[in-house]
C-alpha cells in the first residue's frame, strides 16, 4: 500500500472527514474540528520529527489515535515507555514515538494485511473524534 491509497480509503470510508496538510503530514479530522486529528500520514522528516527516517524513498508512517483499552491490549499497561522500539522498522505496529501517552499507534509502510488489522482501529479513532466533536 502507499500513502495515497490509505488517504483515499480513509476519506472515502467515513463521513465528514476533512484533511489538512502541513510539515509533510496529512491530518485527518472529523468535520470542522481541526484541533486533534484521529489519524495522520507522515511522508517526510521535519524539524519536529526525524525518529522514523521518513526521508527514505517511498517511506511513510500512518499514525492512529485509538482508545486506552485498545492501546493497552496491543502494548501493555506501561506502553508509554517507547524505549526499545525501532521506529524505522517497516510494517510493524508500534506505539507512536511522541504520542504514546495520548494512545497513538503507528506503522511505517504497512502491507495490505497490516492495514486490514488496523482498519477497525482507524474506525475506533474516527468514532472517538466524532464523539468528541458531538459533545461540543
C-alpha positions as a printed NumPy array, in Angstrom:
array([[  0.   ,   0.   ,   0.   ],
       [  1.07 ,   3.584,  -0.435],
       [  0.152,   6.799,   1.387],
       [ -2.21 ,   7.954,  -1.381],
       [ -4.244,   4.742,  -1.285],
       [ -4.525,   4.923,   2.508],
       [ -5.637,   8.551,   2.333],
       [ -8.275,   7.618,  -0.233],
       [ -9.581,   4.716,   1.853],
       [ -9.855,   6.855,   4.996],
       [-11.575,   9.771,   3.285],
       [-13.998,   7.505,   1.407],
       [-14.777,   5.148,   4.311],
       [-16.015,   7.741,   6.787],
       [-18.372,  10.694,   6.536],
       [-17.356,  14.267,   7.293],
       [-13.609,  13.586,   7.129],
       [-11.6  ,  16.72 ,   6.492],
       [ -7.887,  16.781,   5.783],
       [ -5.164,  19.361,   6.187],
       [ -1.503,  19.199,   5.224],
       [  1.465,  20.729,   6.995],
       [  5.095,  19.794,   7.795],
       [  4.94 ,  16.738,   5.49 ],
       [  1.849,  15.4  ,   7.278],
       [ -1.715,  14.843,   6.164],
       [ -4.057,  15.244,   9.135],
       [ -7.454,  13.513,   9.235],
       [-10.162,  15.246,  11.257],
       [-13.796,  14.562,  11.921],
       [-15.676,  17.529,  10.452],
       [-14.548,  21.037,  11.191],
       [-12.828,  20.057,  14.435],
       [ -9.243,  20.679,  13.42 ],
       [ -7.928,  20.541,  16.98 ],
       [ -6.954,  16.888,  17.244],
       [ -6.689,  14.547,  14.278],
       [ -7.838,  10.961,  14.603],
       [ -5.101,   9.862,  12.191],
       [ -2.156,  11.312,  10.317],
       [  0.063,  10.275,   7.445],
       [  3.645,  11.461,   7.718],
       [  5.615,  11.363,   4.495],
       [  8.82 ,  13.205,   5.328],
       [ 11.044,  14.181,   8.2  ],
       [ 10.709,  17.67 ,   9.596],
       [ 12.305,  19.689,  12.367],
       [  9.892,  18.154,  14.908],
       [ 10.057,  14.518,  13.836],
       [ 13.052,  12.627,  12.496],
       [ 12.782,   9.416,  14.51 ],
       [ 11.374,   7.264,  11.678],
       [ 13.79 ,   8.407,   8.962],
       [ 10.886,   9.225,   6.647],
       [ 13.156,  10.816,   4.079],
       [ 13.954,   7.356,   2.733],
       [ 12.443,   6.883,  -0.737],
       [  8.804,   5.836,  -0.528],
       [  8.667,   5.617,   3.272],
       [  5.642,   6.979,   5.145],
       [  4.1  ,   6.476,   8.587],
       [  0.431,   6.083,   9.461],
       [ -0.446,   7.303,  12.975],
       [ -3.803,   6.437,  14.558],
       [ -5.257,   7.626,  17.877],
       [ -7.015,   4.659,  19.485],
       [ -8.701,   4.278,  22.855],
       [ -6.773,   3.456,  26.008],
       [ -8.097,  -0.11 ,  26.177],
       [ -7.066,  -0.872,  22.586],
       [ -3.671,   0.726,  23.11 ],
       [ -3.033,  -1.304,  26.258],
       [ -4.245,  -4.514,  24.606],
       [ -1.561,  -4.021,  21.948],
       [  1.353,  -2.898,  24.107],
       [  0.501,  -3.488,  27.772],
       [ -0.297,  -1.081,  30.586],
       [  3.136,   0.611,  30.574],
       [  3.402,   1.155,  26.841],
       [  4.075,   4.878,  27.121],
       [  7.703,   3.841,  27.607],
       [  8.707,   3.648,  23.955],
       [ 12.387,   2.877,  24.529],
       [ 13.441,  -0.265,  22.782],
       [ 11.328,   0.26 ,  19.658],
       [ 12.942,   0.656,  16.256],
       [ 10.807,   3.445,  14.791],
       [ 12.429,   2.939,  11.379],
       [ 11.084,  -0.647,  11.075],
       [  8.593,  -1.191,   8.269],
       [  5.173,  -2.869,   8.56 ],
       [  5.321,  -3.127,  12.364],
       [  2.582,  -1.761,  14.621],
       [  4.199,   0.236,  17.434],
       [  3.288,   2.913,  19.948],
       [  3.825,   6.368,  18.464],
       [  7.308,   7.678,  19.36 ],
       [  5.965,  11.012,  20.691],
       [  2.237,  10.497,  21.284],
       [  2.04 ,   7.111,  23.002],
       [  0.705,   8.83 ,  26.134],
       [ -2.253,  10.012,  24.009],
       [ -2.744,   6.399,  22.8  ],
       [ -1.466,   6.906,  19.28 ],
       [ -0.087,   3.925,  17.413],
       [  1.989,   3.981,  14.248],
       [  3.226,   1.803,  11.424],
       [  5.592,   2.548,   8.551],
       [  4.807,   1.319,   5.039],
       [  2.086,  -1.039,   6.097],
       [  1.142,  -4.008,   3.992],
       [ -2.44 ,  -4.68 ,   2.919],
       [ -2.63 ,  -7.353,   5.631],
       [ -1.48 ,  -4.915,   8.332],
       [ -3.927,  -2.315,   7.028],
       [ -6.755,  -4.817,   7.499],
       [ -5.568,  -5.33 ,  11.089],
       [ -5.614,  -1.544,  11.571],
       [ -8.929,  -0.919,   9.807],
       [-11.069,  -1.419,  12.965],
       [ -8.624,   0.748,  14.921],
       [ -8.961,   3.547,  12.364],
       [-12.749,   3.227,  12.738],
       [-12.336,   3.409,  16.512],
       [-10.191,   6.547,  16.212],
       [-12.788,   8.101,  13.913],
       [-15.577,   7.272,  16.378],
       [-13.601,   8.834,  19.25 ],
       [-13.151,  12.021,  17.212],
       [-16.823,  12.047,  16.227],
       [-17.946,  11.658,  19.854],
       [-15.571,  14.402,  20.947],
       [-16.992,  16.748,  18.3  ],
       [-20.636,  15.987,  19.072],
       [-20.079,  16.717,  22.793],
       [-19.271,  20.328,  21.936]])
